[in-house]
mmCIF file of C-alpha atoms in Angstrom:
data_model
loop_
_atom_site.group_PDB
_atom_site.id
_atom_site.type_symbol
_atom_site.label_atom_id
_atom_site.label_comp_id
_atom_site.label_asym_id
_atom_site.label_seq_id
_atom_site.Cartn_x
_atom_site.Cartn_y
_atom_site.Cartn_z
ATOM 1 C CA ALA Q 1 -7.969 -11.798 -73.584
ATOM 2 C CA GLN Q 2 -6.859 -15.494 -74.682
ATOM 3 C CA THR Q 3 -9.206 -17.630 -72.050
ATOM 4 C CA VAL Q 4 -9.746 -20.637 -71.602
ATOM 5 C CA THR Q 5 -12.912 -21.685 -69.689
ATOM 6 C CA GLN Q 6 -13.942 -25.018 -67.835
ATOM 7 C CA SER Q 7 -17.885 -24.246 -67.166
ATOM 8 C CA GLN Q 8 -17.957 -27.569 -64.385
ATOM 9 C CA PRO Q 9 -15.931 -26.651 -60.984
ATOM 10 C CA GLU Q 10 -16.986 -30.061 -59.727
ATOM 11 C CA MET Q 11 -18.644 -33.216 -61.614
ATOM 12 C CA SER Q 12 -19.199 -36.658 -60.447
ATOM 13 C CA VAL Q 13 -19.621 -39.896 -62.254
ATOM 14 C CA GLN Q 14 -20.023 -43.723 -60.906
ATOM 15 C CA GLU Q 15 -17.593 -45.959 -61.693
ATOM 16 C CA ALA Q 16 -17.592 -47.762 -64.743
ATOM 17 C CA GLU Q 17 -20.164 -44.887 -66.330
ATOM 18 C CA THR Q 18 -18.960 -42.451 -68.735
ATOM 19 C CA VAL Q 19 -18.783 -38.747 -68.097
ATOM 20 C CA THR Q 20 -17.493 -36.059 -69.999
ATOM 21 C CA LEU Q 21 -15.699 -32.509 -69.092
ATOM 22 C CA SER Q 22 -16.564 -29.476 -70.749
ATOM 23 C CA CYS Q 23 -13.889 -27.020 -72.290
ATOM 24 C CA THR Q 24 -14.010 -24.113 -74.256
ATOM 25 C CA TYR Q 25 -11.251 -21.805 -74.844
ATOM 26 C CA ASP Q 26 -10.485 -18.279 -77.215
ATOM 27 C CA THR Q 27 -7.752 -17.708 -79.401
ATOM 28 C CA SER Q 28 -7.015 -15.837 -82.448
ATOM 29 C CA GLU Q 29 -4.360 -18.334 -83.310
ATOM 30 C CA SER Q 30 -4.952 -20.817 -86.386
ATOM 31 C CA ASP Q 31 -2.357 -23.471 -85.508
ATOM 32 C CA TYR Q 32 -2.319 -24.622 -81.652
ATOM 33 C CA TYR Q 33 -2.102 -27.294 -79.187
ATOM 34 C CA LEU Q 34 -4.522 -28.683 -76.805
ATOM 35 C CA PHE Q 35 -4.483 -30.000 -74.114
ATOM 36 C CA TRP Q 36 -6.211 -32.036 -70.831
ATOM 37 C CA TYR Q 37 -4.159 -32.138 -67.881
ATOM 38 C CA LYS Q 38 -4.798 -34.436 -64.713
ATOM 39 C CA GLN Q 39 -3.755 -33.966 -60.887
ATOM 40 C CA PRO Q 40 -4.389 -36.392 -58.362
ATOM 41 C CA PRO Q 41 -5.036 -35.054 -54.776
ATOM 42 C CA SER Q 42 -1.227 -34.296 -53.384
ATOM 43 C CA ARG Q 43 0.687 -35.634 -56.720
ATOM 44 C CA GLN Q 44 2.090 -34.374 -59.648
ATOM 45 C CA MET Q 45 0.285 -33.537 -63.016
ATOM 46 C CA ILE Q 46 0.430 -35.417 -65.850
ATOM 47 C CA LEU Q 47 -0.757 -35.020 -69.416
ATOM 48 C CA VAL Q 48 -3.952 -37.143 -70.505
ATOM 49 C CA ILE Q 49 -4.634 -36.468 -73.692
ATOM 50 C CA ARG Q 50 -3.283 -33.536 -76.390
ATOM 51 C CA GLN Q 51 -4.981 -32.848 -79.404
ATOM 52 C CA GLU Q 52 -3.502 -30.695 -83.058
ATOM 53 C CA ALA Q 53 -5.737 -27.856 -83.564
ATOM 54 C CA TYR Q 54 -5.037 -28.398 -87.528
ATOM 55 C CA LYS Q 55 -6.134 -32.457 -86.957
ATOM 56 C CA GLN Q 56 -9.326 -33.152 -87.854
ATOM 57 C CA GLN Q 57 -9.187 -36.431 -85.800
ATOM 58 C CA ASN Q 58 -10.302 -36.810 -82.701
ATOM 59 C CA ALA Q 59 -7.631 -38.014 -80.375
ATOM 60 C CA THR Q 60 -8.151 -40.808 -78.447
ATOM 61 C CA GLU Q 61 -5.820 -42.514 -75.685
ATOM 62 C CA ASN Q 62 -7.303 -46.032 -73.754
ATOM 63 C CA ARG Q 63 -10.261 -45.194 -72.093
ATOM 64 C CA PHE Q 64 -10.058 -41.010 -72.789
ATOM 65 C CA SER Q 65 -11.068 -39.724 -75.688
ATOM 66 C CA VAL Q 66 -11.896 -35.671 -76.978
ATOM 67 C CA ASN Q 67 -14.744 -33.872 -78.641
ATOM 68 C CA PHE Q 68 -12.704 -31.258 -80.532
ATOM 69 C CA GLN Q 69 -14.843 -28.661 -82.210
ATOM 70 C CA LYS Q 70 -12.506 -26.162 -83.837
ATOM 71 C CA ALA Q 71 -14.715 -23.490 -85.158
ATOM 72 C CA ALA Q 72 -16.997 -23.494 -81.584
ATOM 73 C CA LYS Q 73 -13.444 -23.640 -80.172
ATOM 74 C CA SER Q 74 -14.410 -26.683 -77.734
ATOM 75 C CA PHE Q 75 -12.146 -29.750 -76.477
ATOM 76 C CA SER Q 76 -14.235 -31.540 -74.553
ATOM 77 C CA LEU Q 77 -13.002 -34.905 -72.185
ATOM 78 C CA LYS Q 78 -14.686 -38.007 -72.326
ATOM 79 C CA ILE Q 79 -13.566 -40.690 -69.604
ATOM 80 C CA SER Q 80 -14.808 -44.050 -70.198
ATOM 81 C CA ASP Q 81 -15.267 -47.071 -67.912
ATOM 82 C CA SER Q 82 -14.456 -44.566 -65.070
ATOM 83 C CA GLN Q 83 -12.032 -45.928 -62.453
ATOM 84 C CA LEU Q 84 -11.420 -45.108 -59.033
ATOM 85 C CA GLY Q 85 -8.045 -43.704 -60.157
ATOM 86 C CA ASP Q 86 -9.648 -41.160 -62.396
ATOM 87 C CA ALA Q 87 -10.729 -38.987 -59.139
ATOM 88 C CA ALA Q 88 -8.694 -36.117 -59.932
ATOM 89 C CA MET Q 89 -8.427 -32.429 -60.884
ATOM 90 C CA TYR Q 90 -8.744 -31.947 -64.698
ATOM 91 C CA PHE Q 91 -7.216 -29.172 -66.976
ATOM 92 C CA CYS Q 92 -7.896 -27.886 -69.632
ATOM 93 C CA ALA Q 93 -5.621 -26.086 -71.232
ATOM 94 C CA TYR Q 94 -3.904 -24.368 -75.484
ATOM 95 C CA SER Q 95 -0.745 -23.514 -75.696
ATOM 96 C CA ARG Q 96 -0.386 -20.491 -77.471
ATOM 97 C CA THR Q 97 3.116 -18.172 -79.419
ATOM 98 C CA GLN Q 98 4.279 -15.684 -77.909
ATOM 99 C CA GLY Q 99 7.912 -14.028 -78.443
ATOM 100 C CA GLY Q 100 8.908 -16.834 -80.355
ATOM 101 C CA SER Q 101 8.200 -19.375 -77.641
ATOM 102 C CA GLU Q 102 4.570 -21.336 -76.688
ATOM 103 C CA LYS Q 103 2.702 -21.026 -73.506
ATOM 104 C CA LEU Q 104 0.172 -22.793 -71.804
ATOM 105 C CA VAL Q 105 -3.031 -21.113 -71.171
ATOM 106 C CA PHE Q 106 -4.752 -23.292 -68.894
ATOM 107 C CA GLY Q 107 -8.775 -23.218 -67.470
ATOM 108 C CA LYS Q 108 -9.952 -23.087 -63.317
ATOM 109 C CA GLY Q 109 -10.294 -27.034 -63.671
ATOM 110 C CA THR Q 110 -12.836 -29.734 -62.917
ATOM 111 C CA LYS Q 111 -12.540 -31.461 -59.411
ATOM 112 C CA LEU Q 112 -14.072 -35.020 -60.959
ATOM 113 C CA THR Q 113 -15.206 -37.834 -58.162
ATOM 114 C CA VAL Q 114 -15.363 -41.203 -58.790
ATOM 115 C CA ASN Q 115 -18.237 -42.881 -56.862
ATOM 116 C CA PRO Q 116 -17.440 -47.004 -56.207
ATOM 117 C CA GLU Y 1 15.692 -40.454 -59.618
ATOM 118 C CA THR Y 2 13.213 -39.790 -63.338
ATOM 119 C CA GLY Y 3 11.003 -37.080 -63.731
ATOM 120 C CA VAL Y 4 10.764 -33.426 -62.063
ATOM 121 C CA THR Y 5 11.484 -33.440 -58.703
ATOM 122 C CA GLN Y 6 10.912 -30.397 -56.765
ATOM 123 C CA THR Y 7 12.279 -29.589 -52.962
ATOM 124 C CA PRO Y 8 10.575 -29.046 -50.415
ATOM 125 C CA ARG Y 9 7.342 -30.550 -50.895
ATOM 126 C CA HIS Y 10 6.082 -27.809 -47.930
ATOM 127 C CA LEU Y 11 7.481 -24.959 -46.788
ATOM 128 C CA VAL Y 12 6.029 -22.300 -44.122
ATOM 129 C CA MET Y 13 8.254 -19.287 -43.564
ATOM 130 C CA GLY Y 14 7.342 -15.670 -42.063
ATOM 131 C CA MET Y 15 7.263 -12.541 -44.475
ATOM 132 C CA THR Y 16 10.914 -11.780 -43.483
ATOM 133 C CA ASN Y 17 12.485 -15.010 -44.404
ATOM 134 C CA LYS Y 18 14.158 -15.948 -47.296
ATOM 135 C CA LYS Y 19 13.954 -19.618 -48.501
ATOM 136 C CA SER Y 20 14.788 -20.805 -51.992
ATOM 137 C CA LEU Y 21 12.503 -23.613 -53.652
ATOM 138 C CA LYS Y 22 14.688 -26.153 -56.011
ATOM 139 C CA CYS Y 23 13.083 -28.022 -59.144
ATOM 140 C CA GLU Y 24 15.436 -30.454 -60.986
ATOM 141 C CA GLN Y 25 14.828 -33.012 -63.568
ATOM 142 C CA HIS Y 26 16.559 -35.745 -65.413
ATOM 143 C CA LEU Y 27 14.349 -35.916 -68.628
ATOM 144 C CA GLY Y 28 17.763 -34.531 -70.674
ATOM 145 C CA HIS Y 29 14.960 -31.301 -71.669
ATOM 146 C CA ASN Y 30 16.748 -27.473 -72.138
ATOM 147 C CA ALA Y 31 13.063 -25.359 -70.949
ATOM 148 C CA MET Y 32 11.803 -24.681 -67.222
ATOM 149 C CA TYR Y 33 9.088 -22.701 -65.777
ATOM 150 C CA TRP Y 34 7.757 -21.744 -62.519
ATOM 151 C CA TYR Y 35 4.050 -22.160 -62.033
ATOM 152 C CA LYS Y 36 1.626 -20.808 -59.672
ATOM 153 C CA GLN Y 37 -1.224 -22.586 -58.941
ATOM 154 C CA SER Y 38 -3.618 -20.612 -56.496
ATOM 155 C CA ALA Y 39 -7.323 -22.492 -55.153
ATOM 156 C CA LYS Y 40 -9.949 -21.390 -57.692
ATOM 157 C CA LYS Y 41 -7.652 -20.221 -60.396
ATOM 158 C CA PRO Y 42 -5.814 -21.018 -63.511
ATOM 159 C CA LEU Y 43 -2.181 -22.312 -63.483
ATOM 160 C CA GLU Y 44 -0.367 -18.386 -63.502
ATOM 161 C CA LEU Y 45 3.069 -18.977 -65.424
ATOM 162 C CA MET Y 46 5.919 -17.031 -63.822
ATOM 163 C CA PHE Y 47 8.672 -17.379 -65.268
ATOM 164 C CA VAL Y 48 10.573 -19.419 -68.629
ATOM 165 C CA TYR Y 49 13.644 -20.415 -68.881
ATOM 166 C CA ASN Y 50 14.997 -21.571 -72.379
ATOM 167 C CA PHE Y 51 18.899 -22.769 -72.462
ATOM 168 C CA LYS Y 52 19.637 -21.478 -69.020
ATOM 169 C CA GLU Y 53 18.430 -18.429 -70.466
ATOM 170 C CA GLN Y 54 15.299 -16.451 -69.094
ATOM 171 C CA THR Y 55 12.603 -15.399 -71.572
ATOM 172 C CA GLU Y 56 9.663 -14.992 -69.698
ATOM 173 C CA ASN Y 57 9.050 -12.905 -66.610
ATOM 174 C CA ASN Y 58 5.184 -12.470 -66.382
ATOM 175 C CA SER Y 59 4.940 -9.496 -64.492
ATOM 176 C CA VAL Y 60 6.291 -11.083 -61.255
ATOM 177 C CA PRO Y 61 6.380 -8.956 -58.100
ATOM 178 C CA SER Y 62 10.469 -8.833 -57.119
ATOM 179 C CA ARG Y 63 9.697 -10.564 -54.492
ATOM 180 C CA PHE Y 64 10.650 -13.947 -56.289
ATOM 181 C CA SER Y 65 13.992 -14.075 -57.839
ATOM 182 C CA PRO Y 66 14.611 -16.842 -60.483
ATOM 183 C CA GLU Y 67 17.837 -18.704 -61.128
ATOM 184 C CA CYS Y 68 18.872 -21.374 -63.516
ATOM 185 C CA PRO Y 69 22.544 -22.262 -63.484
ATOM 186 C CA ASN Y 70 21.929 -24.831 -65.905
ATOM 187 C CA SER Y 71 19.586 -27.071 -67.904
ATOM 188 C CA SER Y 72 18.590 -29.465 -65.709
ATOM 189 C CA HIS Y 73 18.548 -27.086 -62.277
ATOM 190 C CA LEU Y 74 15.885 -23.996 -61.944
ATOM 191 C CA PHE Y 75 15.373 -22.377 -58.074
ATOM 192 C CA LEU Y 76 12.871 -19.777 -56.971
ATOM 193 C CA HIS Y 77 14.597 -17.377 -54.188
ATOM 194 C CA LEU Y 78 11.750 -16.389 -51.907
ATOM 195 C CA HIS Y 79 11.972 -12.972 -49.769
ATOM 196 C CA THR Y 80 9.420 -10.613 -47.795
ATOM 197 C CA LEU Y 81 6.401 -12.739 -49.169
ATOM 198 C CA GLN Y 82 2.849 -12.053 -48.302
ATOM 199 C CA PRO Y 83 0.491 -13.869 -47.260
ATOM 200 C CA GLU Y 84 -1.221 -13.832 -50.517
ATOM 201 C CA ASP Y 85 1.714 -15.232 -51.762
ATOM 202 C CA SER Y 86 0.800 -18.643 -50.168
ATOM 203 C CA ALA Y 87 0.153 -21.281 -53.090
ATOM 204 C CA LEU Y 88 1.051 -24.375 -54.652
ATOM 205 C CA TYR Y 89 4.379 -23.482 -56.797
ATOM 206 C CA LEU Y 90 4.993 -26.395 -59.762
ATOM 207 C CA CYS Y 91 8.291 -26.527 -61.911
ATOM 208 C CA ALA Y 92 7.551 -27.701 -65.074
ATOM 209 C CA SER Y 93 10.032 -28.871 -68.193
ATOM 210 C CA SER Y 94 9.791 -29.520 -71.780
ATOM 211 C CA PRO Y 95 12.401 -30.038 -74.864
ATOM 212 C CA THR Y 96 12.525 -26.501 -75.364
ATOM 213 C CA ALA Y 97 10.406 -23.435 -75.306
ATOM 214 C CA SER Y 98 8.705 -24.012 -78.400
ATOM 215 C CA SER Y 99 7.907 -27.419 -78.117
ATOM 216 C CA LEU Y 100 5.046 -27.228 -75.405
ATOM 217 C CA TYR Y 101 3.403 -30.027 -76.638
ATOM 218 C CA GLU Y 102 5.357 -32.370 -74.323
ATOM 219 C CA GLN Y 103 5.453 -30.678 -71.161
ATOM 220 C CA TYR Y 104 6.200 -32.043 -67.668
ATOM 221 C CA PHE Y 105 5.279 -30.974 -63.827
ATOM 222 C CA GLY Y 106 6.660 -31.679 -61.133
ATOM 223 C CA PRO Y 107 5.275 -32.672 -57.461
ATOM 224 C CA GLY Y 108 5.309 -28.762 -56.396
ATOM 225 C CA THR Y 109 5.778 -27.016 -53.316
ATOM 226 C CA ARG Y 110 3.070 -25.557 -51.328
ATOM 227 C CA LEU Y 111 3.900 -22.485 -49.313
ATOM 228 C CA THR Y 112 2.499 -21.417 -47.101
ATOM 229 C CA VAL Y 113 3.405 -17.454 -45.496
ATOM 230 C CA THR Y 114 2.820 -16.757 -42.326
#
């Protein structure tokens, strides 16, 4: 089965510190996208960062960066200089192709708490 | 308004009621999706529409009936639901069903079935 595993149901970090959220996935495809989505409490899910599997270079978006290890099927998210507004559920996902269309497969999420 | 909007934001319904969820996107996208989000479970894809045509029904029970009258609007008609259907229902859109590199989500409808 093609799955996404987020092994940390909850994480906490002190404001201004760095935290890393783990994600592993299982796919037989060679070309796919990987994503981290953020869902703040009672607010809509937004894309944080995405990575194209054929690119070796790790994606970065300001304070957010990923460590993509394709052979290990690992895709962790590092948040630097954590801010109170980073508190949210974080979902890892990858896109897979089925029947000519792409579908996102999500993990169960990691709840991040930022302590002042 | 911009982005993806959903109405209502909260809905409580009995098992014998009929109600509808509405989703509207203002992004000029051609693909729209319904997801179900339950606590401690991954998001479950329910339906996919691409250029108004349904391209995916992920084994969803017939008590959920989607409708996509045009590329900007998506409905989810609900009837004779069960308590286990209580969840957050998310709508999303993307340029096409083969361009998931950019999928936008709505705020969701929190559904409670009593």
